[in-house]
Amino acid sequence: MDSWTIIYYCDLAFFIFVCLTVVYMGIFAMASMFSQHHETPKSRIENRFIILIPAYKNGAIAEQTVRSILGQTYPQRLFDVTVIADQLDEMSNFRLAQQPITLLTPNFSRSSRAKSLQLAINNLPQFKLYDIAVVLNPGNIVEPEFLYQLNDAYEAAGTKAIQCHMLSQNRDTVSARLSAIFEEINNSIFRRGHVTLGLSAAASNSAMAFDFNWFKANIMTTKTSWDDKELESRLIRQHIFVDYFDDIMVFSQKTRNAEDFNRQRGRWLLSHLSTILRNIRFLPGAIIQRQYDLVDKILQWMLLPRILMMGIIIAMGIIMPVIYFTLAIKWWALFAIVLFIFALATPNYLVDDKWDRTFFSIPVLLLASLLAKTPVGKKLKDISNKKL
């Protein structure tokens, strides 16, 4: 087999693999366009909430979240707030201690969100009974009607898990803007599109509400560093539908620099790989038993991450013309299709004159990560961190 044949088949294999991800995303992007918003009826029941905020190191953004949740119009006697202040500075702990919350200051030898949440559950007052557990990340900002909306949604959904609408507070750098766009694409494809077709929405690591008893039983037996993925796989394997409410908004602050952006994507990639290895054994049984939610979820975890997918498409579109021009045409066409899918999945407020330029900056972000210690990498990092 000569070198040209090897190049041809390698190019074709790459193309088919990327196409599978594109087709999957395209189906659910189209489905998200047919999602119908139904006004959530007011609940006659007022549930009791426990809000858990596992905070690690950054105390300032944890304080913002606490102020936000304490400003609820929901009756204060019906919700409690617990902050797990893991390695926060003394001044942040002091300010948090002045608030009407429960503040826990653990001293873990090895920190993790799962350990923080387990500590919080173990320290809840025995005489208080809760109906719903809400997990928020430090930096999340919610509207004053947030708990009222969650209460109505929980009763209307009739399920044990609800995912809220995550969206970005800031879009002032290339990295932050790309994070904001990808967050909304996730909402459209992996949440709204899935729910429209009768499948569970993708669970985030934040802005989620769980049946308290279910959450307590399952978080206490969580062992991995990726508690959100482990809880999500348990929900699906236990045939619990994860509903999504587009109108319950939770704002989060996105990373502003390329280094944090790539580090975050690296952690997500590791969590996906770990989740696939732990759950791939369930795929044959799920197919035989027609557990479509579980089949879809495992396939979803096996998809190429979007930043990597875009990087491959752009790189192949640049490299292939040098090797053999006609081999590049399909990559250019695929790039146009992907941009069209992303445009469908992106809300109108994010599609502006900077939208397409943001996606062309992906190779810059990837190269800035790979060449971080070189002068070229530092220059690329400055470009990606530049304010828009």
mmCIF file of C-alpha atoms in Angstrom, residues 45 52 61 74 89 91 97 107 110 120 151 163 175 198-199 214 216 220 239 242 248 256 272 282 290 300 306 374:
data_model
loop_
_atom_site.group_PDB
_atom_site.id
_atom_site.type_symbol
_atom_site.label_atom_id
_atom_site.label_comp_id
_atom_site.label_asym_id
_atom_site.label_seq_id
_atom_site.Cartn_x
_atom_site.Cartn_y
_atom_site.Cartn_z
ATOM 1 C CA ILE A 45 -47.530 23.474 47.146
ATOM 2 C CA LEU A 52 -25.807 23.736 48.342
ATOM 3 C CA ILE A 61 -17.574 34.828 43.526
ATOM 4 C CA TYR A 74 -39.627 32.870 48.102
ATOM 5 C CA ASP A 89 -9.384 32.966 52.304
ATOM 6 C CA MET A 91 -11.718 37.384 54.839
ATOM 7 C CA ALA A 97 -20.151 33.871 58.299
ATOM 8 C CA ASN A 107 -9.843 20.490 55.546
ATOM 9 C CA ARG A 110 -7.674 15.961 48.487
ATOM 10 C CA ALA A 120 -22.982 19.304 53.559
ATOM 11 C CA ASN A 151 -41.006 25.179 42.820
ATOM 12 C CA GLN A 163 -31.851 21.296 34.703
ATOM 13 C CA SER A 175 -12.424 32.830 25.262
ATOM 14 C CA GLY A 198 -38.720 12.905 24.455
ATOM 15 C CA LEU A 199 -35.177 12.236 25.693
ATOM 16 C CA TRP A 214 -32.828 10.775 45.839
ATOM 17 C CA LYS A 216 -29.027 12.344 49.511
ATOM 18 C CA MET A 220 -23.361 9.824 49.589
ATOM 19 C CA HIS A 239 -35.123 5.535 34.408
ATOM 20 C CA VAL A 242 -34.110 14.876 33.416
ATOM 21 C CA ILE A 248 -35.426 29.356 34.628
ATOM 22 C CA ARG A 256 -11.749 35.230 30.211
ATOM 23 C CA HIS A 272 -16.055 12.301 29.443
ATOM 24 C CA PHE A 282 -24.299 -0.830 29.768
ATOM 25 C CA ARG A 290 -34.749 -0.487 24.336
ATOM 26 C CA GLN A 300 -23.568 11.519 23.514
ATOM 27 C CA ARG A 306 -16.950 20.610 19.939
ATOM 28 C CA THR A 374 7.105 29.397 23.713
#
